Short mmCIF file of C-alpha atoms in Angstrom, two decimals:
data_model
loop_
_atom_site.label_atom_id
_atom_site.label_comp_id
_atom_site.label_asym_id
_atom_site.label_seq_id
_atom_site.Cartn_x
_atom_site.Cartn_y
_atom_site.Cartn_z
CA UNK A 1 -36.22 126.61 -59.21
CA UNK A 2 -36.97 124.70 -56.00
CA UNK A 3 -37.49 120.98 -56.78
CA UNK A 4 -40.83 121.10 -54.93
CA UNK A 5 -42.13 123.85 -57.21
CA UNK A 6 -43.69 123.15 -60.61
CA UNK A 7 -44.73 125.79 -63.13
CA UNK A 8 -48.18 125.34 -64.65
CA UNK A 9 -48.44 124.97 -68.40
CA UNK A 10 -50.38 127.63 -70.26
CA UNK A 11 -53.20 125.16 -70.88
CA UNK A 12 -53.54 124.19 -67.21
CA UNK A 13 -53.18 127.77 -65.98
CA UNK A 14 -56.01 128.89 -68.26
CA UNK A 15 -58.44 126.83 -66.15
CA UNK A 16 -57.45 129.01 -63.18
CA UNK A 17 -57.45 132.31 -65.07
CA UNK A 18 -60.91 131.80 -66.60
CA UNK A 19 -62.56 130.82 -63.32
CA UNK A 20 -64.95 133.24 -61.61
CA UNK A 21 -67.80 133.01 -59.11
CA UNK A 22 -70.36 132.09 -61.80
CA UNK A 23 -68.04 129.64 -63.57
CA UNK A 24 -66.12 127.40 -61.14
CA UNK A 25 -63.92 125.15 -63.24
CA UNK A 26 -63.70 122.02 -61.13
CA UNK A 27 -64.95 118.57 -62.07
CA UNK A 28 -66.02 115.62 -59.94
CA UNK A 29 -67.01 112.00 -59.86
CA UNK A 30 -69.91 110.63 -57.82
CA UNK A 31 -69.35 106.90 -57.21
CA UNK A 32 -72.09 105.14 -55.26
CA UNK A 33 -71.13 102.42 -52.77
CA UNK A 34 -72.96 99.60 -51.03
CA UNK A 35 -71.93 99.54 -47.38
CA UNK A 36 -71.27 96.08 -45.91
CA UNK A 37 -74.12 94.83 -43.76
CA UNK A 38 -73.99 96.24 -40.26
CA UNK A 39 -71.52 99.03 -41.12
CA UNK A 40 -72.06 102.26 -39.18
CA UNK A 41 -71.85 105.28 -41.56
CA UNK A 42 -69.97 107.34 -38.96
CA UNK A 43 -67.35 104.64 -38.51
CA UNK A 44 -67.10 104.27 -42.29
CA UNK A 45 -66.48 108.02 -42.68
CA UNK A 46 -63.71 107.93 -40.08
CA UNK A 47 -62.07 104.95 -41.78
CA UNK A 48 -62.30 106.55 -45.23
CA UNK A 49 -60.70 109.74 -43.91
CA UNK A 50 -57.83 107.68 -42.49
CA UNK A 51 -57.47 105.80 -45.78
CA UNK A 52 -57.35 109.00 -47.85
CA UNK A 53 -54.85 110.54 -45.45
CA UNK A 54 -52.63 107.49 -45.81
CA UNK A 55 -52.80 107.38 -49.63
CA UNK A 56 -52.91 111.09 -50.50
CA UNK A 57 -49.09 111.49 -50.36
CA UNK A 58 -48.83 109.14 -53.37
CA UNK A 59 -50.93 111.54 -55.50
CA UNK A 60 -49.12 114.74 -56.34
CA UNK A 61 -52.23 116.72 -57.23
CA UNK A 62 -53.51 116.07 -53.69
CA UNK A 63 -50.34 117.62 -52.21
CA UNK A 64 -49.94 120.78 -54.25
CA UNK A 65 -51.39 124.25 -53.84
CA UNK A 66 -51.32 127.25 -56.12
CA UNK A 67 -48.87 130.15 -55.69
CA UNK A 68 -49.30 133.16 -57.98
CA UNK A 69 -46.40 134.91 -59.70
CA UNK A 70 -46.07 138.51 -58.48
CA UNK A 71 -47.95 141.15 -60.50
CA UNK A 72 -49.48 138.45 -62.73
CA UNK A 73 -46.41 138.42 -64.96
CA UNK A 74 -46.45 134.66 -65.50
CA UNK A 75 -48.57 131.62 -64.82
CA UNK A 76 -48.84 130.35 -61.22
CA UNK A 77 -46.73 127.55 -59.83
CA UNK A 78 -47.66 124.46 -57.84
CA UNK A 79 -46.05 124.24 -54.41
CA UNK A 80 -45.76 120.73 -52.97
CA UNK A 81 -47.21 121.37 -49.50
CA UNK A 82 -48.04 117.96 -48.02
CA UNK A 83 -47.18 118.96 -44.44
CA UNK A 84 -49.88 121.65 -44.33
CA UNK A 85 -52.88 119.73 -45.74
CA UNK A 86 -55.93 120.07 -43.46
CA UNK A 87 -57.71 116.76 -44.02
CA UNK A 88 -60.60 117.83 -41.77
CA UNK A 89 -61.28 120.62 -44.27
CA UNK A 90 -60.85 118.52 -47.40
CA UNK A 91 -62.90 115.48 -46.32
CA UNK A 92 -66.48 116.29 -45.36
CA UNK A 93 -69.62 114.46 -44.29
CA UNK A 94 -73.14 115.13 -45.62
CA UNK A 95 -76.29 113.48 -44.23
CA UNK A 96 -79.44 113.28 -46.39
CA UNK A 97 -82.84 113.37 -44.69
CA UNK A 98 -85.22 110.47 -45.26
CA UNK A 99 -86.09 108.84 -47.56
CA UNK A 100 -82.64 109.32 -49.18
CA UNK A 101 -84.01 109.36 -52.73
CA UNK A 102 -82.18 109.87 -56.00
CA UNK A 103 -83.58 113.42 -56.24
CA UNK A 104 -82.13 114.27 -52.82
CA UNK A 105 -78.74 112.87 -53.80
CA UNK A 106 -78.75 114.83 -57.08
CA UNK A 107 -79.69 118.03 -55.23
CA UNK A 108 -76.80 117.56 -52.81
CA UNK A 109 -74.39 116.96 -55.71
CA UNK A 110 -75.75 120.09 -57.44
CA UNK A 111 -74.94 122.23 -54.40
CA UNK A 112 -71.44 120.76 -54.14
CA UNK A 113 -70.84 121.41 -57.86
CA UNK A 114 -71.98 125.04 -57.57
CA UNK A 115 -69.66 125.89 -54.67
CA UNK A 116 -66.26 127.31 -55.71
CA UNK A 117 -63.10 125.86 -54.21
CA UNK A 118 -60.66 127.64 -51.90
CA UNK A 119 -57.89 128.55 -54.32
CA UNK A 120 -55.35 128.94 -51.51
CA UNK A 121 -55.55 125.26 -50.57
CA UNK A 122 -54.85 122.04 -52.52
CA UNK A 123 -57.64 121.91 -55.10
CA UNK A 124 -59.54 118.79 -54.06
CA UNK A 125 -62.44 117.88 -51.76
CA UNK A 126 -64.21 114.68 -50.69
CA UNK A 127 -67.90 114.83 -49.70
CA UNK A 128 -69.28 111.57 -48.28
CA UNK A 129 -73.07 111.67 -48.67
CA UNK A 130 -74.88 109.31 -46.29
CA UNK A 131 -78.50 108.31 -45.85
CA UNK A 132 -79.19 106.84 -49.30
CA UNK A 133 -81.79 104.12 -49.57
CA UNK A 134 -80.49 100.59 -49.29
CA UNK A 135 -77.60 101.42 -46.91
CA UNK A 136 -75.60 103.14 -49.63
CA UNK A 137 -73.34 106.18 -49.71
CA UNK A 138 -72.07 108.47 -52.45
CA UNK A 139 -68.55 109.90 -52.38
CA UNK A 140 -68.30 113.13 -54.37
CA UNK A 141 -64.63 113.48 -55.37
CA UNK A 142 -64.19 117.09 -56.43
CA UNK A 143 -60.97 118.35 -58.01
CA UNK A 144 -60.00 121.33 -60.14
CA UNK A 145 -59.65 120.86 -63.88
CA UNK A 146 -56.24 122.53 -63.75
CA UNK A 147 -54.79 119.39 -62.16
CA UNK A 148 -56.84 116.61 -63.74
CA UNK A 149 -58.74 115.45 -66.82
CA UNK A 150 -61.12 112.56 -67.33
CA UNK A 151 -58.53 109.93 -68.19
CA UNK A 152 -56.14 110.85 -65.40
CA UNK A 153 -59.10 110.87 -63.02
CA UNK A 154 -59.70 107.20 -63.77
CA UNK A 155 -56.01 106.47 -63.18
CA UNK A 156 -56.15 108.14 -59.78
CA UNK A 157 -59.32 106.31 -58.82
CA UNK A 158 -57.25 103.13 -58.89
CA UNK A 159 -55.00 104.61 -56.20
CA UNK A 160 -57.84 105.39 -53.78
CA UNK A 161 -59.90 102.26 -54.47
CA UNK A 162 -59.03 98.56 -54.15
CA UNK A 163 -59.75 95.54 -56.37
CA UNK A 164 -60.83 93.50 -53.31
CA UNK A 165 -62.87 94.31 -50.18
CA UNK A 166 -59.66 94.19 -48.11
CA UNK A 167 -57.77 97.52 -48.38
CA UNK A 168 -54.19 97.16 -49.56
CA UNK A 169 -51.21 98.97 -48.11
CA UNK A 170 -50.00 101.89 -50.23
CA UNK A 171 -46.54 103.23 -49.39
CA UNK A 172 -45.84 106.93 -50.05
CA UNK A 173 -43.10 107.67 -52.57
CA UNK A 174 -39.67 108.49 -51.22
CA UNK A 175 -38.25 112.02 -51.17
CA UNK A 176 -41.50 113.81 -50.34
CA UNK A 177 -41.16 117.36 -48.99
CA UNK A 178 -41.49 117.91 -45.27
CA UNK A 179 -42.78 121.39 -44.63
CA UNK A 180 -40.89 123.21 -47.42
CA UNK A 181 -41.33 126.96 -47.65
CA UNK A 182 -43.25 128.58 -50.46
CA UNK A 183 -41.08 130.09 -53.22
CA UNK A 184 -39.75 133.60 -52.65
CA UNK A 185 -41.03 136.51 -54.75
CA UNK A 186 -37.64 137.05 -56.41
CA UNK A 187 -37.38 133.39 -57.33
CA UNK A 188 -40.76 133.57 -59.07
CA UNK A 189 -39.91 136.80 -60.86
CA UNK A 190 -36.54 135.55 -62.15
CA UNK A 191 -38.12 132.33 -63.37
CA UNK A 192 -40.88 134.27 -65.13
CA UNK A 193 -38.29 136.43 -66.90
CA UNK A 194 -36.28 133.38 -67.97
CA UNK A 195 -39.34 131.60 -69.34
CA UNK A 196 -40.44 134.72 -71.21
CA UNK A 197 -37.03 135.03 -72.87
CA UNK A 198 -37.12 131.36 -73.87
CA UNK A 199 -40.56 131.60 -75.49
CA UNK A 200 -39.33 132.69 -78.96
CA UNK A 201 -37.01 129.69 -79.07
CA UNK A 202 -39.87 127.42 -78.04
CA UNK A 203 -42.03 128.84 -80.82
CA UNK A 204 -39.25 128.34 -83.36
CA UNK A 205 -38.83 124.72 -82.31
CA UNK A 206 -42.56 124.15 -82.85
CA UNK A 207 -42.62 125.63 -86.38
CA UNK A 208 -41.91 122.34 -88.22
CA UNK A 209 -44.79 120.63 -86.40
CA UNK A 210 -47.08 123.58 -87.09
CA UNK A 211 -46.16 123.62 -90.77
CA UNK A 212 -46.82 119.90 -91.08
CA UNK A 213 -50.16 120.30 -89.31
CA UNK A 214 -51.12 123.22 -91.57
CA UNK A 215 -50.35 121.12 -94.64
CA UNK A 216 -52.37 118.19 -93.27
CA UNK A 217 -55.29 120.43 -92.41
CA UNK A 218 -55.34 122.09 -95.84
CA UNK A 219 -55.41 118.63 -97.43
CA UNK A 220 -58.42 117.68 -95.30
CA UNK A 221 -60.22 120.93 -96.16
CA UNK A 222 -59.58 120.52 -99.89
CA UNK A 223 -60.97 117.01 -99.69
CA UNK A 224 -64.13 118.35 -98.03
CA UNK A 225 -64.51 120.98 -100.74
CA UNK A 226 -64.09 118.37 -103.47
CA UNK A 227 -67.01 116.43 -101.97
CA UNK A 228 -69.19 119.52 -101.72
CA UNK A 229 -69.09 119.65 -97.91
CA UNK A 230 -69.24 122.84 -95.86
CA UNK A 231 -65.92 123.77 -94.28
CA UNK A 232 -67.36 125.00 -91.01
CA UNK A 233 -70.80 124.64 -89.51
CA UNK A 234 -72.32 127.30 -87.29
CA UNK A 235 -74.10 126.14 -84.17
CA UNK A 236 -77.70 127.34 -83.83
CA UNK A 237 -78.63 129.27 -80.68
CA UNK A 238 -80.59 127.42 -77.99
CA UNK A 239 -81.99 128.30 -74.58
CA UNK A 240 -78.93 126.81 -72.87
CA UNK A 241 -76.31 128.61 -74.98
CA UNK A 242 -76.35 131.82 -72.97
CA UNK A 243 -74.52 133.34 -69.99
CA UNK A 244 -74.73 131.07 -66.96
CA UNK A 245 -75.56 131.84 -63.35
CA UNK A 246 -73.84 130.29 -60.33
CA UNK A 247 -76.64 127.76 -59.66
CA UNK A 248 -76.45 124.20 -61.01
CA UNK A 249 -78.68 121.20 -61.74
CA UNK A 250 -77.23 117.68 -61.81
CA UNK A 251 -78.86 114.33 -62.60
CA UNK A 252 -77.67 110.74 -63.04
CA UNK A 253 -78.68 107.92 -65.37
CA UNK A 254 -77.39 104.46 -66.28
CA UNK A 255 -77.80 102.13 -69.26
CA UNK A 256 -76.46 98.68 -70.06
CA UNK A 257 -73.03 98.50 -71.66
CA UNK A 258 -73.68 95.17 -73.39
CA UNK A 259 -76.75 96.63 -75.09
CA UNK A 260 -74.80 99.69 -76.22
CA UNK A 261 -72.06 97.43 -77.61
CA UNK A 262 -74.63 95.28 -79.39
CA UNK A 263 -75.94 98.42 -81.12
CA UNK A 264 -72.37 99.38 -82.01
CA UNK A 265 -71.60 95.97 -83.49
CA UNK A 266 -74.87 95.69 -85.39
CA UNK A 267 -74.33 98.99 -87.21
CA UNK A 268 -70.52 98.83 -87.36
CA UNK A 269 -70.03 102.15 -85.58
CA UNK A 270 -68.09 103.10 -82.43
CA UNK A 271 -69.30 103.11 -78.85
CA UNK A 272 -68.73 106.86 -78.78
CA UNK A 273 -71.05 107.17 -81.80
CA UNK A 274 -73.74 105.31 -79.86
CA UNK A 275 -73.31 107.60 -76.85
CA UNK A 276 -73.53 110.72 -79.01
CA UNK A 277 -76.57 109.35 -80.83
CA UNK A 278 -78.37 108.68 -77.55
CA UNK A 279 -77.57 112.23 -76.42
CA UNK A 280 -78.68 113.62 -79.79
CA UNK A 281 -82.00 111.77 -79.51
CA UNK A 282 -82.47 113.22 -76.03
CA UNK A 283 -81.78 116.76 -77.26
CA UNK A 284 -84.18 116.30 -80.17
CA UNK A 285 -86.90 115.19 -77.73
CA UNK A 286 -86.13 118.19 -75.54
CA UNK A 287 -86.42 120.59 -78.48
CA UNK A 288 -89.70 118.98 -79.53
CA UNK A 289 -91.12 119.26 -76.01
CA UNK A 290 -90.02 122.87 -75.49
CA UNK A 291 -90.85 124.22 -78.94
CA UNK A 292 -87.24 124.45 -80.10
CA UNK A 293 -86.12 124.60 -83.73
CA UNK A 294 -85.62 121.11 -85.22
CA UNK A 295 -84.42 122.22 -88.65
CA UNK A 296 -80.92 123.25 -87.53
CA UNK A 297 -78.38 120.64 -86.49
CA UNK A 298 -76.93 120.97 -83.00
CA UNK A 299 -73.15 120.66 -82.63
CA UNK A 300 -71.23 118.94 -79.84
CA UNK A 301 -67.73 119.53 -78.56
CA UNK A 302 -66.20 116.12 -77.86
CA UNK A 303 -62.97 116.08 -75.78
CA UNK A 304 -60.15 113.99 -77.24
CA UNK A 305 -57.35 112.77 -74.95
CA UNK A 306 -53.75 113.53 -75.87
CA UNK A 307 -52.37 111.09 -73.32
CA UNK A 308 -50.08 108.40 -74.70
CA UNK A 309 -50.93 105.48 -72.46
CA UNK A 310 -48.35 104.63 -69.80
CA UNK A 311 -46.03 107.38 -71.03
CA UNK A 312 -48.35 110.06 -69.59
CA UNK A 313 -49.70 108.19 -66.58
CA UNK A 314 -47.95 110.42 -64.04
CA UNK A 315 -48.58 113.73 -65.81
CA UNK A 316 -50.90 116.11 -64.00
CA UNK A 317 -53.23 118.58 -65.60
CA UNK A 318 -55.32 118.56 -68.74
CA UNK A 319 -53.93 116.73 -71.77
CA UNK A 320 -56.93 117.05 -74.07
CA UNK A 321 -58.06 118.72 -77.24
CA UNK A 322 -61.52 118.66 -78.75
CA UNK A 323 -63.42 117.98 -81.94
CA UNK A 324 -66.68 119.57 -83.04
CA UNK A 325 -69.18 117.02 -84.33
CA UNK A 326 -72.67 117.41 -85.76
CA UNK A 327 -75.38 115.55 -83.82
CA UNK A 328 -77.87 115.11 -86.69
CA UNK A 329 -80.67 116.30 -84.41
CA UNK A 330 -82.67 117.23 -87.51
CA UNK A 331 -82.85 113.52 -88.47
CA UNK A 332 -85.97 111.82 -87.10
CA UNK A 333 -85.11 108.13 -87.50
CA UNK A 334 -82.74 106.96 -84.71
CA UNK A 335 -80.80 104.54 -86.92
CA UNK A 336 -80.34 107.11 -89.68
CA UNK A 337 -79.26 109.60 -87.02
CA UNK A 338 -76.63 107.21 -85.68
CA UNK A 339 -75.24 106.54 -89.15
CA UNK A 340 -75.06 110.28 -89.83
CA UNK A 341 -73.23 110.87 -86.53
CA UNK A 342 -70.76 108.11 -87.39
CA UNK A 343 -69.97 109.86 -90.67
CA UNK A 344 -69.59 113.25 -88.99
CA UNK A 345 -67.47 111.77 -86.21
CA UNK A 346 -65.04 110.12 -88.61
CA UNK A 347 -64.60 113.42 -90.47
CA UNK A 348 -64.04 115.34 -87.22
CA UNK A 349 -61.46 112.81 -86.05
CA UNK A 350 -59.59 113.22 -89.34
CA UNK A 351 -59.38 116.97 -88.76
CA UNK A 352 -58.15 116.50 -85.17
CA UNK A 353 -55.50 114.00 -86.24
CA UNK A 354 -54.31 116.45 -88.88
CA UNK A 355 -53.78 119.30 -86.41
CA UNK A 356 -53.14 117.93 -82.92
CA UNK A 357 -49.39 117.75 -83.49
CA UNK A 358 -49.28 121.56 -83.61
CA UNK A 359 -51.39 122.20 -80.54
CA UNK A 360 -49.44 124.26 -78.04
CA UNK A 361 -50.05 123.09 -74.49
CA UNK A 362 -47.71 125.67 -73.04
CA UNK A 363 -47.26 129.36 -73.72
CA UNK A 364 -45.59 132.20 -71.85
CA UNK A 365 -46.53 135.78 -72.61
CA UNK A 366 -45.71 138.50 -70.12
CA UNK A 367 -48.88 139.55 -68.31
CA UNK A 368 -50.92 136.64 -69.75
CA UNK A 369 -52.63 135.84 -66.40
CA UNK A 370 -53.90 139.41 -66.00
CA UNK A 371 -55.06 139.58 -69.62
CA UNK A 372 -56.86 136.24 -69.45
CA UNK A 373 -58.59 137.07 -66.18
CA UNK A 374 -59.71 140.42 -67.55
CA UNK A 375 -61.02 138.78 -70.72
CA UNK A 376 -62.96 136.25 -68.63
CA UNK A 377 -64.48 138.98 -66.45
CA UNK A 378 -65.48 141.07 -69.47
CA UNK A 379 -67.00 138.10 -71.30
CA UNK A 380 -69.13 137.18 -68.31
CA UNK A 381 -69.82 140.68 -66.98
CA UNK A 382 -70.95 142.02 -70.37
CA UNK A 383 -72.92 138.80 -70.98
CA UNK A 384 -71.34 138.47 -74.42
CA UNK A 385 -72.51 134.85 -74.66
CA UNK A 386 -76.04 136.24 -75.01
CA UNK A 387 -75.00 138.28 -78.05
CA UNK A 388 -72.89 135.89 -80.14
CA UNK A 389 -73.73 132.52 -81.67
CA UNK A 390 -72.06 129.57 -79.95
CA UNK A 391 -69.27 127.58 -81.56
CA UNK A 392 -71.07 124.44 -80.35
CA UNK A 393 -74.15 123.70 -78.27
CA UNK A 394 -73.17 121.02 -75.78
CA UNK A 395 -70.16 119.12 -74.49
CA UNK A 396 -70.44 115.34 -74.71
CA UNK A 397 -67.61 113.34 -73.15
CA UNK A 398 -67.19 109.56 -72.99
CA UNK A 399 -64.47 108.20 -70.68
CA UNK A 400 -63.51 104.54 -70.40
CA UNK A 401 -63.55 103.46 -66.77
CA UNK A 402 -62.59 100.39 -64.71
CA UNK A 403 -63.65 97.00 -66.04
CA UNK A 404 -63.59 95.21 -62.70
CA UNK A 405 -65.44 95.98 -59.45
CA UNK A 406 -63.68 98.37 -57.09
CA UNK A 407 -64.00 98.78 -53.32
CA UNK A 408 -63.55 101.59 -50.82
CA UNK A 409 -62.69 100.35 -47.36
CA UNK A 410 -64.70 97.17 -48.01
CA UNK A 411 -67.71 98.92 -49.62
CA UNK A 412 -68.33 97.87 -53.23
CA UNK A 413 -68.59 100.60 -55.84
CA UNK A 414 -71.88 100.17 -57.70
CA UNK A 415 -71.89 103.11 -60.08
CA UNK A 416 -69.35 105.71 -61.20
CA UNK A 417 -71.26 108.82 -62.30
CA UNK A 418 -69.19 111.75 -63.61
CA UNK A 419 -69.95 115.39 -62.79
CA UNK A 420 -68.43 117.94 -65.14
CA UNK A 421 -68.82 121.70 -65.60
CA UNK A 422 -70.63 124.38 -67.60
CA UNK A 423 -69.38 127.76 -68.82
CA UNK A 424 -70.77 130.94 -70.35
CA UNK A 425 -72.40 130.06 -73.64
CA UNK A 426 -72.34 126.37 -72.82
CA UNK A 427 -74.93 125.69 -70.14
CA UNK A 428 -75.21 121.92 -70.63
CA UNK A 429 -72.65 119.12 -70.28
CA UNK A 430 -73.28 115.39 -70.70
CA UNK A 431 -70.48 113.07 -69.57
CA UNK A 432 -70.56 109.28 -69.48
CA UNK A 433 -68.21 106.92 -67.67
CA UNK A 434 -68.14 103.16 -68.22
CA UNK A 435 -67.81 100.95 -65.17
CA UNK A 436 -68.02 97.15 -65.21
CA UNK A 437 -71.27 96.47 -67.10
CA UNK A 438 -72.84 99.94 -67.18
CA UNK A 439 -72.58 103.28 -68.87
CA UNK A 440 -73.09 105.83 -66.09
CA UNK A 441 -74.20 109.29 -67.25
CA UNK A 442 -73.87 112.59 -65.41
CA UNK A 443 -75.77 115.59 -66.79
CA UNK A 444 -75.09 119.07 -65.42
CA UNK A 445 -76.66 122.37 -66.43
CA UNK A 446 -77.05 125.95 -65.35
CA UNK A 447 -80.24 125.84 -63.29
CA UNK A 448 -81.36 129.18 -64.73
CA UNK A 449 -80.99 128.09 -68.36
CA UNK A 450 -82.11 124.47 -68.08
CA UNK A 451 -84.00 123.93 -64.79
CA UNK A 452 -85.90 120.83 -65.99
CA UNK A 453 -82.79 118.68 -66.30
CA UNK A 454 -84.56 115.62 -64.85
CA UNK A 455 -86.86 115.68 -67.89
CA UNK A 456 -83.83 115.73 -70.20
CA UNK A 457 -82.52 112.70 -68.28
CA UNK A 458 -85.81 110.94 -69.05
CA UNK A 459 -85.42 112.02 -72.68
CA UNK A 460 -81.97 110.42 -72.70
CA UNK A 461 -83.25 107.14 -71.29
CA UNK A 462 -86.12 107.16 -73.76
CA UNK A 463 -83.67 107.86 -76.60
CA UNK A 464 -81.56 104.87 -75.59
CA UNK A 465 -84.61 102.61 -75.44
CA UNK A 466 -85.81 103.84 -78.84
CA UNK A 467 -82.41 103.12 -80.41
CA UNK A 468 -82.14 99.74 -78.66
CA UNK A 469 -85.54 98.64 -79.91
CA UNK A 470 -84.80 99.86 -83.45
CA UNK A 471 -81.48 98.02 -83.71
CA UNK A 472 -81.48 94.93 -81.48
CA UNK A 473 -85.02 94.70 -80.12
CA UNK A 474 -85.22 92.12 -77.36
CA UNK A 475 -82.22 90.12 -78.56
CA UNK A 476 -80.47 90.75 -75.24
CA UNK A 477 -82.59 89.63 -72.31
CA UNK A 478 -82.37 91.49 -69.01
CA UNK A 479 -80.25 89.78 -66.38
CA UNK A 480 -81.79 88.48 -63.19
CA UNK A 481 -82.09 91.17 -60.50
CA UNK A 482 -79.14 91.40 -58.11
CA UNK A 483 -79.65 93.20 -54.84
CA UNK A 484 -76.25 94.80 -54.49
CA UNK A 485 -76.09 96.76 -57.73
CA UNK A 486 -78.71 99.47 -58.29
CA UNK A 487 -79.97 100.46 -61.72
CA UNK A 488 -80.50 104.22 -61.66
CA UNK A 489 -83.78 104.60 -63.46
CA UNK A 490 -83.24 102.80 -66.74
CA UNK A 491 -86.41 102.53 -68.89
CA UNK A 492 -88.13 99.20 -69.16
CA UNK A 493 -88.21 97.43 -72.49
CA UNK A 494 -91.11 98.64 -74.58
CA UNK A 495 -91.36 102.06 -72.93
CA UNK A 496 -90.32 105.06 -74.96
CA UNK A 497 -89.47 106.99 -71.81
CA UNK A 498 -89.68 106.39 -68.10
CA UNK A 499 -92.44 108.00 -66.11
CA UNK A 500 -91.56 111.12 -64.18
CA UNK A 501 -92.10 110.76 -60.44
CA UNK A 502 -91.86 113.16 -57.52
CA UNK A 503 -89.58 110.96 -55.45
CA UNK A 504 -87.49 108.60 -57.53
CA UNK A 505 -86.16 105.66 -55.51
CA UNK A 506 -82.78 104.02 -55.89
CA UNK A 507 -83.85 100.70 -57.47
CA UNK A 508 -82.14 97.40 -56.79
CA UNK A 509 -82.14 95.97 -60.32
CA UNK A 510 -78.80 95.27 -61.98
CA UNK A 511 -78.30 96.64 -65.51
CA UNK A 512 -78.87 94.00 -68.15
CA UNK A 513 -75.32 93.62 -69.40
CA UNK A 514 -71.98 92.04 -68.64
CA UNK A 515 -68.74 93.77 -69.47
CA UNK A 516 -66.33 91.50 -71.35
CA UNK A 517 -63.25 90.76 -69.31
#
């Protein structure tokens, strides 16, 4: 096949096949920047567009567009189409009206998240949102999940951003295509036939790994039975585990990383355990406030990266699996809840380690694209998510981000809020990204199922404060305020939850933590 053509793996292609107008399967990040004093936003937008245009050739998933195999016989291919990228289409400018509050920013991000992407173009968009209080901007970097996951997104951020205010020169790789033609129909059909014929051999080659994984998994299950543990939990139904609409709600929050690490160290758990415990406390508060059932434990799906460090740095697509972990939402005490989550998390990780060697990232079955698209349409059209119990209630993802400040054309990045996706039966997603000395949360929901997402954000902040007070109290004193780094609505010490306001400002306080270098 043409060297500028790349076949999608079965895993990556599934993100395209399962997409529909109610379930767009792109993700995004929403970094917030402090513009240098005296910088004109219009000039900044023009300079950022020029910078992206200069650096985009170095990122393959910015150059490629999807080409379908005729008749849906096989997965699509990526066509390297750098020469035809319309940067005026991909890089857009949004202006908020005054006062440029946090609520206005979140509403703009919600609309961007709800809009599907043009599947005939390279699957990325930049939306520069201007008019934020304090001479700040937010750059929504939107890209389809078929070409990126959380860890690779952080890697690519390093390409577009700089470690100093002065932009560096980035040279494009050699041998890039220059206006190559899309693959011919017969080329795609012959390749599909060849891959289909090779599939039995591929399956045979994977049998030893699958057998080893089956043996490991059976050992883990027998161990659980010997300790009187249930083999599989069933997630209870909630108001947000139903079929989703096309509308979205998105909110941001930030907490101090040093405080979260102090909690981790005091109780000898992991940082991911602390994040899940904070989310669990928020969901418990939400259930209490809305009359939900507290007796049943909610379950979270936690993505687990399959990337192997530098060995997979250049690989596109989604290299993840997932583990299902109980959130101990039925436990009232925050410390007891965290300890219970730590125990459940360790057990879930053991199961993932036992089976991830057999996970098939690629599969080729004749007609798979048509079958998967039909299954997706039936599942959504018949609203089957309203009839069956969910496998889990919420996705909670924690991605390690940059540890040093980053800059975009001289503007310092203050926060790095993630924006993920929701699907039928899973109308809530909570993702957190670490950056310098903060943990930046992004919560997204189906607006029909969970319209009061700002209240859940306040529940999350209150949950963090409750856990902080229970474990470390005031052992870590807040740092002196610093004008350049905003603190997006963290609760004050001693408050169980922040007050809800009609127009939340973008504060100027710096989170009370310092990331270890």
